[in-house]
mmCIF file of C-alpha atoms and ligand atoms in Angstrom:
data_model
loop_
_atom_site.group_PDB
_atom_site.id
_atom_site.type_symbol
_atom_site.label_atom_id
_atom_site.label_comp_id
_atom_site.label_asym_id
_atom_site.label_seq_id
_atom_site.Cartn_x
_atom_site.Cartn_y
_atom_site.Cartn_z
ATOM 1 C CA UNK Z 1215 36.244 15.757 -52.018
ATOM 2 C CA UNK Z 1216 33.130 13.555 -52.300
ATOM 3 C CA UNK Z 1217 30.810 13.493 -49.334
ATOM 4 C CA UNK Z 1218 31.103 10.224 -47.360
ATOM 5 C CA UNK Z 1219 28.284 7.762 -48.140
ATOM 6 C CA UNK Z 1220 26.933 6.819 -44.733
ATOM 7 C CA UNK Z 1221 24.732 4.091 -43.272
ATOM 8 C CA UNK Z 1222 23.535 4.569 -39.710
ATOM 9 C CA UNK Z 1223 23.031 1.280 -37.832
ATOM 10 C CA UNK Z 1224 20.792 2.100 -34.930
ATOM 11 C CA UNK Z 1225 18.428 1.044 -32.116
ATOM 12 C CA UNK Z 1226 16.240 4.181 -31.766
ATOM 13 C CA UNK Z 1227 16.294 5.187 -28.878
ATOM 14 C CA UNK Z 1228 15.968 8.845 -27.952
ATOM 15 C CA UNK Z 1229 19.638 9.723 -28.366
ATOM 16 C CA UNK Z 1230 19.663 7.768 -31.630
ATOM 17 C CA UNK Z 1231 16.842 10.065 -32.770
ATOM 18 C CA UNK Z 1232 18.971 13.150 -32.150
ATOM 19 C CA UNK Z 1233 21.893 11.533 -34.002
ATOM 20 C CA UNK Z 1234 19.745 10.567 -37.001
ATOM 21 C CA UNK Z 1235 18.120 14.011 -37.276
ATOM 22 C CA UNK Z 1236 21.541 15.665 -36.952
ATOM 23 C CA UNK Z 1237 22.911 13.469 -39.750
ATOM 24 C CA UNK Z 1238 19.955 14.079 -42.076
ATOM 25 C CA UNK Z 1239 20.295 17.857 -41.674
ATOM 26 C CA UNK Z 1240 24.021 17.901 -42.478
ATOM 27 C CA UNK Z 1241 25.414 18.407 -45.956
ATOM 28 C CA UNK Z 1242 28.849 17.021 -45.029
ATOM 29 C CA UNK Z 1243 27.586 13.465 -45.307
ATOM 30 C CA UNK Z 1244 25.284 11.524 -47.646
ATOM 31 C CA UNK Z 1245 23.116 9.188 -45.562
ATOM 32 C CA UNK Z 1246 22.008 6.456 -47.942
ATOM 33 C CA UNK Z 1247 20.284 4.030 -45.562
ATOM 34 C CA UNK Z 1248 19.242 3.397 -41.993
ATOM 35 C CA UNK Z 1249 19.649 -0.154 -40.688
ATOM 36 C CA UNK Z 1250 18.060 -1.226 -37.431
ATOM 37 C CA UNK Z 1251 19.017 -3.564 -34.646
ATOM 38 C CA UNK Z 1252 17.354 -4.626 -31.411
ATOM 39 C CA UNK Z 1253 18.736 -2.843 -28.396
ATOM 40 C CA UNK Z 1254 17.050 -0.055 -26.475
ATOM 41 C CA UNK Z 1255 13.786 -1.747 -27.444
ATOM 42 C CA UNK Z 1256 12.903 -4.746 -29.611
ATOM 43 C CA UNK Z 1257 13.492 -4.899 -33.356
ATOM 44 C CA UNK Z 1258 9.847 -4.217 -34.269
ATOM 45 C CA UNK Z 1259 9.951 -0.978 -32.283
ATOM 46 C CA UNK Z 1260 13.436 0.152 -33.372
ATOM 47 C CA UNK Z 1261 12.462 -0.402 -37.009
ATOM 48 C CA UNK Z 1262 9.131 1.422 -36.595
ATOM 49 C CA UNK Z 1263 11.003 4.254 -34.848
ATOM 50 C CA UNK Z 1264 13.534 4.498 -37.668
ATOM 51 C CA UNK Z 1265 10.637 4.801 -40.158
ATOM 52 C CA UNK Z 1266 9.050 7.481 -37.954
ATOM 53 C CA UNK Z 1267 12.301 9.469 -37.759
ATOM 54 C CA UNK Z 1268 13.053 9.266 -41.476
ATOM 55 C CA UNK Z 1269 9.548 10.555 -42.219
ATOM 56 C CA UNK Z 1270 9.920 13.284 -39.565
ATOM 57 C CA UNK Z 1271 13.156 14.349 -41.277
ATOM 58 C CA UNK Z 1272 11.365 14.625 -44.627
ATOM 59 C CA UNK Z 1273 13.418 11.781 -46.183
ATOM 60 C CA UNK Z 1274 10.810 9.195 -47.272
ATOM 61 C CA UNK Z 1275 13.282 8.202 -50.028
ATOM 62 C CA UNK Z 1276 15.655 6.620 -47.524
ATOM 63 C CA UNK Z 1277 16.011 2.853 -47.202
ATOM 64 C CA UNK Z 1278 15.065 1.593 -43.728
ATOM 65 C CA UNK Z 1279 16.113 -2.046 -43.350
ATOM 66 C CA UNK Z 1280 15.392 -4.341 -40.422
ATOM 67 C CA UNK Z 1281 18.339 -6.159 -38.836
ATOM 68 C CA UNK Z 1282 19.042 -8.518 -35.980
ATOM 69 C CA UNK Z 1283 16.304 -9.186 -33.435
ATOM 70 C CA UNK Z 1284 18.746 -10.100 -30.689
ATOM 71 C CA UNK Z 1285 22.371 -10.768 -29.779
ATOM 72 C CA UNK Z 1286 24.550 -13.496 -31.279
ATOM 73 C CA UNK Z 1287 24.401 -15.343 -27.972
ATOM 74 C CA UNK Z 1288 21.531 -15.269 -25.476
ATOM 75 C CA UNK Z 1289 18.434 -13.077 -25.506
ATOM 76 C CA UNK Z 1290 17.793 -9.332 -25.776
ATOM 77 C CA UNK Z 1291 17.509 -7.405 -22.534
ATOM 78 C CA UNK Z 1292 15.887 -4.080 -23.514
ATOM 79 C CA UNK Z 1293 16.561 -0.721 -21.891
ATOM 80 C CA UNK Z 1294 12.930 0.377 -22.060
ATOM 81 C CA UNK Z 1295 13.055 2.221 -18.770
ATOM 82 C CA UNK Z 1296 15.546 4.614 -20.325
ATOM 83 C CA UNK Z 1297 13.842 5.451 -23.626
ATOM 84 C CA UNK Z 1298 10.189 4.732 -22.832
ATOM 85 C CA UNK Z 1299 8.176 1.663 -23.766
ATOM 86 C CA UNK Z 1300 8.112 2.586 -27.480
ATOM 87 C CA UNK Z 1301 11.773 3.645 -27.459
ATOM 88 C CA UNK Z 1302 11.085 7.310 -28.289
ATOM 89 C CA UNK Z 1303 9.651 8.706 -25.073
ATOM 90 C CA UNK Z 1304 6.099 7.357 -25.643
ATOM 91 C CA UNK Z 1305 4.749 10.266 -27.723
ATOM 92 C CA UNK Z 1306 1.713 9.879 -30.026
ATOM 93 C CA UNK Z 1307 2.714 9.173 -33.665
ATOM 94 C CA UNK Z 1308 0.756 8.596 -36.869
ATOM 95 C CA UNK Z 1309 1.657 5.404 -38.744
ATOM 96 C CA UNK Z 1310 4.668 6.379 -40.899
ATOM 97 C CA UNK Z 1311 4.274 6.214 -44.656
ATOM 98 C CA UNK Z 1312 7.936 5.232 -45.073
ATOM 99 C CA UNK Z 1313 8.053 1.509 -45.911
ATOM 100 C CA UNK Z 1314 10.397 -1.063 -44.434
ATOM 101 C CA UNK Z 1315 12.825 -2.479 -47.038
ATOM 102 C CA UNK Z 1316 12.403 -6.097 -48.132
ATOM 103 C CA UNK Z 1317 16.169 -6.585 -47.845
ATOM 104 C CA UNK Z 1318 17.754 -7.532 -44.493
ATOM 105 C CA UNK Z 1319 19.947 -4.846 -42.940
ATOM 106 C CA UNK Z 1320 23.097 -6.958 -43.285
ATOM 107 C CA UNK Z 1321 22.501 -7.417 -47.015
ATOM 108 C CA UNK Z 1322 21.852 -3.697 -47.452
ATOM 109 C CA UNK Z 1323 25.162 -2.953 -45.701
ATOM 110 C CA UNK Z 1324 27.010 -5.499 -47.860
ATOM 111 C CA UNK Z 1325 25.465 -4.249 -51.113
ATOM 112 C CA UNK Z 1326 26.204 -0.603 -50.387
ATOM 113 C CA UNK Z 1327 29.776 -1.404 -49.317
ATOM 114 C CA UNK Z 1328 30.386 -3.412 -52.494
ATOM 115 C CA UNK Z 1329 29.021 -0.597 -54.680
ATOM 116 C CA UNK Z 1330 31.358 2.164 -53.430
ATOM 117 C CA UNK Z 1331 33.364 3.243 -50.356
ATOM 118 C CA UNK Z 1332 31.042 3.330 -47.341
ATOM 119 C CA UNK Z 1333 31.150 4.815 -43.863
ATOM 120 C CA UNK Z 1334 29.128 3.060 -41.180
ATOM 121 C CA UNK Z 1335 27.973 4.827 -38.013
ATOM 122 C CA UNK Z 1336 27.032 2.149 -35.468
ATOM 123 C CA UNK Z 1337 25.053 3.502 -32.527
ATOM 124 C CA UNK Z 1338 23.400 0.378 -31.155
ATOM 125 C CA UNK Z 1339 24.498 -3.169 -30.327
ATOM 126 C CA UNK Z 1340 26.976 -4.410 -32.959
ATOM 127 C CA UNK Z 1341 25.082 -7.552 -33.979
ATOM 128 C CA UNK Z 1342 24.482 -6.460 -37.603
ATOM 129 C CA UNK Z 1343 28.149 -5.533 -38.027
ATOM 130 C CA UNK Z 1344 29.297 -8.924 -36.699
ATOM 131 C CA UNK Z 1345 26.878 -10.708 -39.021
ATOM 132 C CA UNK Z 1346 28.176 -8.577 -41.916
ATOM 133 C CA UNK Z 1347 31.733 -9.723 -41.159
ATOM 134 C CA UNK Z 1348 30.680 -13.377 -40.897
ATOM 135 C CA UNK Z 1349 28.445 -13.502 -43.982
ATOM 136 C CA UNK Z 1350 30.663 -11.350 -46.203
ATOM 137 C CA UNK Z 1351 34.317 -12.188 -45.444
ATOM 138 C CA UNK Z 1352 36.661 -9.335 -46.344
ATOM 139 C CA UNK Z 1353 33.877 -6.745 -46.389
ATOM 140 C CA UNK Z 1354 35.841 -4.674 -43.878
ATOM 141 C CA UNK Z 1355 38.184 -3.618 -46.691
ATOM 142 C CA UNK Z 1356 35.202 -2.036 -48.477
ATOM 143 C CA UNK Z 1357 34.319 0.081 -45.416
ATOM 144 C CA UNK Z 1358 36.135 3.433 -45.344
ATOM 145 C CA UNK Z 1359 35.378 4.099 -41.694
ATOM 146 C CA UNK Z 1360 33.397 2.502 -38.889
ATOM 147 C CA UNK Z 1361 32.436 4.995 -36.193
ATOM 148 C CA UNK Z 1362 31.033 3.246 -33.126
ATOM 149 C CA UNK Z 1363 29.298 4.666 -30.085
ATOM 150 C CA UNK Z 1364 30.071 2.095 -27.433
ATOM 151 C CA UNK Z 1365 32.247 0.904 -24.631
ATOM 152 C CA UNK Z 1366 33.828 2.758 -21.761
ATOM 153 C CA UNK Z 1367 37.415 3.399 -20.718
ATOM 154 C CA UNK Z 1368 36.703 3.525 -17.012
ATOM 155 C CA UNK Z 1369 33.093 2.854 -15.937
ATOM 156 C CA UNK Z 1370 30.032 1.263 -17.535
ATOM 157 C CA UNK Z 1371 26.364 2.331 -17.490
ATOM 158 C CA UNK Z 1372 24.676 -1.078 -17.281
ATOM 159 C CA UNK Z 1373 27.204 -2.596 -14.906
ATOM 160 C CA UNK Z 1374 30.290 -1.073 -13.356
ATOM 161 C CA UNK Z 1375 32.239 -2.589 -16.251
ATOM 162 C CA UNK Z 1376 29.921 -2.577 -19.280
ATOM 163 C CA UNK Z 1377 28.339 0.069 -21.528
ATOM 164 C CA UNK Z 1378 24.922 -0.811 -22.980
ATOM 165 C CA UNK Z 1379 25.732 -1.299 -26.696
ATOM 166 C CA UNK Z 1380 28.608 -3.640 -25.898
ATOM 167 C CA UNK Z 1381 26.828 -5.277 -22.945
ATOM 168 C CA UNK Z 1382 23.791 -6.061 -25.140
ATOM 169 C CA UNK Z 1383 25.936 -8.221 -27.477
ATOM 170 C CA UNK Z 1384 29.502 -8.724 -26.205
ATOM 171 C CA UNK Z 1385 30.294 -11.507 -28.709
ATOM 172 C CA UNK Z 1386 29.369 -9.209 -31.593
ATOM 173 C CA UNK Z 1387 31.387 -6.342 -30.141
ATOM 174 C CA UNK Z 1388 34.408 -8.597 -29.640
ATOM 175 C CA UNK Z 1389 34.283 -9.717 -33.280
ATOM 176 C CA UNK Z 1390 33.847 -6.175 -34.598
ATOM 177 C CA UNK Z 1391 36.680 -4.779 -32.468
ATOM 178 C CA UNK Z 1392 39.016 -7.477 -33.790
ATOM 179 C CA UNK Z 1393 37.979 -6.824 -37.389
ATOM 180 C CA UNK Z 1394 40.186 -5.304 -40.109
ATOM 181 C CA UNK Z 1395 38.245 -2.053 -40.446
ATOM 182 C CA UNK Z 1396 39.396 1.397 -39.291
ATOM 183 C CA UNK Z 1397 37.345 2.013 -36.153
ATOM 184 C CA UNK Z 1398 36.748 5.235 -34.260
ATOM 185 C CA UNK Z 1399 35.151 4.470 -30.907
ATOM 186 C CA UNK Z 1400 33.161 6.969 -28.834
ATOM 187 C CA UNK Z 1401 33.120 5.493 -25.320
ATOM 188 C CA UNK Z 1402 31.093 6.757 -22.363
ATOM 189 C CA UNK Z 1403 33.968 8.813 -20.960
ATOM 190 C CA UNK Z 1404 33.779 10.837 -24.189
ATOM 191 C CA UNK Z 1405 30.000 10.886 -24.625
ATOM 192 C CA UNK Z 1406 29.334 12.039 -21.059
ATOM 193 C CA UNK Z 1407 31.063 15.317 -22.031
ATOM 194 C CA UNK Z 1408 28.393 15.893 -24.732
ATOM 195 C CA UNK Z 1409 25.152 17.003 -23.087
ATOM 196 C CA UNK Z 1410 22.044 19.089 -23.710
ATOM 197 C CA UNK Z 1411 20.521 21.016 -20.794
ATOM 198 C CA UNK Z 1412 17.068 22.452 -20.118
ATOM 199 C CA UNK Z 1413 17.961 25.643 -22.006
ATOM 200 C CA UNK Z 1414 18.649 23.487 -25.072
ATOM 201 C CA UNK Z 1415 15.295 21.722 -24.673
ATOM 202 C CA UNK Z 1416 13.623 25.144 -24.428
ATOM 203 C CA UNK Z 1417 15.511 26.168 -27.584
ATOM 204 C CA UNK Z 1418 14.139 23.129 -29.440
ATOM 205 C CA UNK Z 1419 10.590 23.909 -28.275
ATOM 206 C CA UNK Z 1420 11.075 27.525 -29.338
ATOM 207 C CA UNK Z 1421 11.946 26.567 -32.917
ATOM 208 C CA UNK Z 1422 8.238 26.191 -33.627
ATOM 209 C CA UNK Z 1423 8.975 23.209 -35.876
ATOM 210 C CA UNK Z 1424 7.622 19.673 -35.766
ATOM 211 C CA UNK Z 1425 11.184 18.356 -35.368
ATOM 212 C CA UNK Z 1426 11.837 20.726 -32.457
ATOM 213 C CA UNK Z 1427 8.558 19.859 -30.773
ATOM 214 C CA UNK Z 1428 9.012 16.081 -31.232
ATOM 215 C CA UNK Z 1429 12.631 16.105 -30.028
ATOM 216 C CA UNK Z 1430 11.802 18.210 -26.969
ATOM 217 C CA UNK Z 1431 8.930 15.817 -26.263
ATOM 218 C CA UNK Z 1432 11.226 12.776 -26.470
ATOM 219 C CA UNK Z 1433 13.997 14.416 -24.460
ATOM 220 C CA UNK Z 1434 11.798 15.433 -21.529
ATOM 221 C CA UNK Z 1435 11.354 11.898 -20.070
ATOM 222 C CA UNK Z 1436 14.978 11.175 -21.027
ATOM 223 C CA UNK Z 1437 15.999 14.203 -18.900
ATOM 224 C CA UNK Z 1438 13.861 12.908 -16.031
ATOM 225 C CA UNK Z 1439 15.654 9.547 -16.289
ATOM 226 C CA UNK Z 1440 19.026 11.331 -16.199
ATOM 227 C CA UNK Z 1441 17.926 13.324 -13.152
ATOM 228 C CA UNK Z 1442 16.954 10.133 -11.351
ATOM 229 C CA UNK Z 1443 20.023 8.174 -12.461
ATOM 230 C CA UNK Z 1444 22.778 10.808 -12.545
ATOM 231 C CA UNK Z 1445 21.365 13.528 -10.256
ATOM 232 C CA UNK Z 1446 20.891 16.200 -12.941
ATOM 233 C CA UNK Z 1447 18.744 16.719 -16.037
ATOM 234 C CA UNK Z 1448 21.621 17.121 -18.513
ATOM 235 C CA UNK Z 1449 20.861 14.595 -21.275
ATOM 236 C CA UNK Z 1450 23.850 12.718 -22.624
ATOM 237 C CA UNK Z 1451 24.097 12.770 -26.408
ATOM 238 C CA UNK Z 1452 25.921 9.441 -26.718
ATOM 239 C CA UNK Z 1453 24.995 8.664 -30.320
ATOM 240 C CA UNK Z 1454 25.183 12.176 -31.754
ATOM 241 C CA UNK Z 1455 28.939 12.241 -30.972
ATOM 242 C CA UNK Z 1456 29.447 9.497 -33.563
ATOM 243 C CA UNK Z 1457 27.732 11.615 -36.242
ATOM 244 C CA UNK Z 1458 29.503 14.778 -35.102
ATOM 245 C CA UNK Z 1459 32.834 12.996 -35.657
ATOM 246 C CA UNK Z 1460 31.994 12.924 -39.383
ATOM 247 C CA UNK Z 1461 30.700 16.506 -39.515
ATOM 248 C CA UNK Z 1462 33.667 18.100 -37.752
ATOM 249 C CA UNK Z 1463 36.765 15.973 -38.375
ATOM 250 C CA UNK Z 1464 39.314 16.593 -35.622
ATOM 251 C CA UNK Z 1465 36.855 18.355 -33.314
ATOM 252 C CA UNK Z 1466 36.813 15.293 -31.063
ATOM 253 C CA UNK Z 1467 40.268 14.512 -29.731
ATOM 254 C CA UNK Z 1468 41.209 10.854 -30.171
ATOM 255 C CA UNK Z 1469 44.082 8.562 -29.271
ATOM 256 C CA UNK Z 1470 45.274 5.337 -30.857
ATOM 257 C CA UNK Z 1471 44.409 2.271 -28.810
ATOM 258 C CA UNK Z 1472 43.929 -1.464 -28.832
ATOM 259 C CA UNK Z 1473 40.396 -2.466 -27.825
ATOM 260 C CA UNK Z 1474 39.234 -5.881 -26.748
ATOM 261 C CA UNK Z 1475 35.903 -6.975 -25.280
ATOM 262 C CA UNK Z 1476 35.485 -9.265 -22.278
ATOM 263 C CA UNK Z 1477 32.857 -11.919 -22.990
ATOM 264 C CA UNK Z 1478 33.240 -14.341 -20.083
ATOM 265 C CA UNK Z 1479 33.936 -12.421 -16.870
ATOM 266 C CA UNK Z 1480 31.356 -12.981 -14.134
ATOM 267 C CA UNK Z 1481 31.538 -9.286 -13.172
ATOM 268 C CA UNK Z 1482 33.093 -7.920 -16.352
ATOM 269 C CA UNK Z 1483 31.162 -9.431 -19.296
ATOM 270 C CA UNK Z 1484 30.706 -6.635 -21.848
ATOM 271 C CA UNK Z 1485 33.688 -4.603 -20.638
ATOM 272 C CA UNK Z 1486 35.797 -2.864 -23.275
ATOM 273 C CA UNK Z 1487 39.447 -3.170 -22.321
ATOM 274 C CA UNK Z 1488 40.971 -0.067 -23.943
ATOM 275 C CA UNK Z 1489 44.782 -0.185 -24.061
ATOM 276 C CA UNK Z 1490 46.164 3.305 -24.699
ATOM 277 C CA UNK Z 1491 49.801 2.463 -24.058
ATOM 278 C CA UNK Z 1492 52.108 4.354 -26.408
ATOM 279 C CA UNK Z 1493 52.786 1.212 -28.435
ATOM 280 C CA UNK Z 1494 49.232 1.580 -29.800
ATOM 281 C CA UNK Z 1495 49.503 5.300 -30.560
ATOM 282 C CA UNK Z 1496 49.441 4.603 -34.306
ATOM 283 C CA UNK Z 1497 46.734 1.961 -34.197
ATOM 284 C CA UNK Z 1498 43.996 2.153 -36.855
ATOM 285 C CA UNK Z 1499 41.571 2.034 -33.925
ATOM 286 C CA UNK Z 1500 41.026 5.520 -32.494
ATOM 287 C CA UNK Z 1501 39.211 6.277 -29.221
ATOM 288 C CA UNK Z 1502 37.533 9.602 -28.487
ATOM 289 C CA UNK Z 1503 38.875 11.326 -25.383
ATOM 290 C CA UNK Z 1504 37.699 14.940 -25.400
ATOM 291 C CA UNK Z 1505 34.940 17.075 -26.958
ATOM 292 C CA UNK Z 1506 34.163 20.786 -26.630
ATOM 293 C CA UNK Z 1507 30.489 20.660 -25.613
ATOM 294 C CA UNK Z 1508 29.773 24.313 -26.420
ATOM 295 C CA UNK Z 1509 30.973 23.788 -30.000
ATOM 296 C CA UNK Z 1510 29.105 20.456 -30.277
ATOM 297 C CA UNK Z 1511 25.825 21.955 -28.990
ATOM 298 C CA UNK Z 1512 26.253 24.962 -31.290
ATOM 299 C CA UNK Z 1513 26.438 22.667 -34.325
ATOM 300 C CA UNK Z 1514 23.574 20.524 -33.055
ATOM 301 C CA UNK Z 1515 21.318 23.534 -32.476
ATOM 302 C CA UNK Z 1516 22.138 25.059 -35.881
ATOM 303 C CA UNK Z 1517 21.488 21.805 -37.764
ATOM 304 C CA UNK Z 1518 18.249 20.936 -35.960
ATOM 305 C CA UNK Z 1519 17.020 24.475 -36.672
ATOM 306 C CA UNK Z 1520 17.300 23.783 -40.397
ATOM 307 C CA UNK Z 1521 14.162 21.610 -40.439
ATOM 308 C CA UNK Z 1522 11.136 23.450 -41.866
ATOM 309 C CA UNK Z 1523 8.284 24.843 -39.848
ATOM 310 C CA UNK Z 1524 5.748 22.211 -41.020
HETATM 311 O O1 RIB Q 2162 25.247 3.437 -23.690
HETATM 312 C C1 RIB Q 2162 24.628 4.345 -24.565
HETATM 313 C C2 RIB Q 2162 24.138 3.646 -25.800
HETATM 314 O O2 RIB Q 2162 23.169 2.668 -25.460
HETATM 315 C C3 RIB Q 2162 23.414 4.596 -26.778
HETATM 316 O O3 RIB Q 2162 23.598 4.125 -28.076
HETATM 317 C C4 RIB Q 2162 21.977 4.454 -26.386
HETATM 318 O O4 RIB Q 2162 21.081 4.728 -27.468
HETATM 319 C C5 RIB Q 2162 21.905 2.998 -26.036
HETATM 320 O O5 RIB Q 2162 21.730 2.271 -27.238
HETATM 321 CA CA1 CA Q 2163 21.681 3.790 -29.553
#
């Protein structure tokens, strides 16, 4: 069976960095492009970070294409306090040699989907995906799978109701969730089960590789944020769960559901309303419910250890 062709649409972001490096170390999938969107930090920074990460992964051949600079409606509200001012924990980086594509992210997504079956992993605000739907009607039928990190079944992380990726562009999320593509959603109640602890950060440092050193460096301030915000240093690997879903089909338990996004509630704007009633058990939209963290971390450690010592 051919390896899925994958585009990662991302707003790096420290947990995006882990997801991207996991994907680029895994033979089960063929990552053919990285598309960027504004989210954790602005589009200039997320695009620069994507170029940095692709170079760090030793994949200067990969297309890195800039996408939307803000939500469909309103203005971007960054999450800089979570990921550092540069979006990757404020480490020192050389200017990456990997160029930015001339093509807009949405056109790269459309072209790749038209060429052959495509899987999209969306781990930032869904603005590019909504623009793809609007500018290329029917494109959903060319997308084999859309795996989204976003939403929450019970409690948000930006407000009590809203998770960041959906909160950052609720109109885009509402359009994507109502689209005709097969969606697998990894909401916060799933991603909060997928964590790295200080022993895992020590493991990354102990690899003696540039990837291990850089990741540990990015994850340290991210762990400090988690300690302040959640009361412990376990770092939540939100975005890596979306990649893991492709590497280990069936490892994440899912249920069929109907998902809608609230766009107008005074207290609930950005909420994902996830209806798991049995009438939706066979829905083409699946929602992650449970992950075995020991197995997930084992795969993550093994893949990240594959990067060379340089
Ligand atoms: O709520 C978690 C999501 O928001 C992750 O994708 C993280 O990178 C931020 O974008
Ligand atoms: Ca992200």
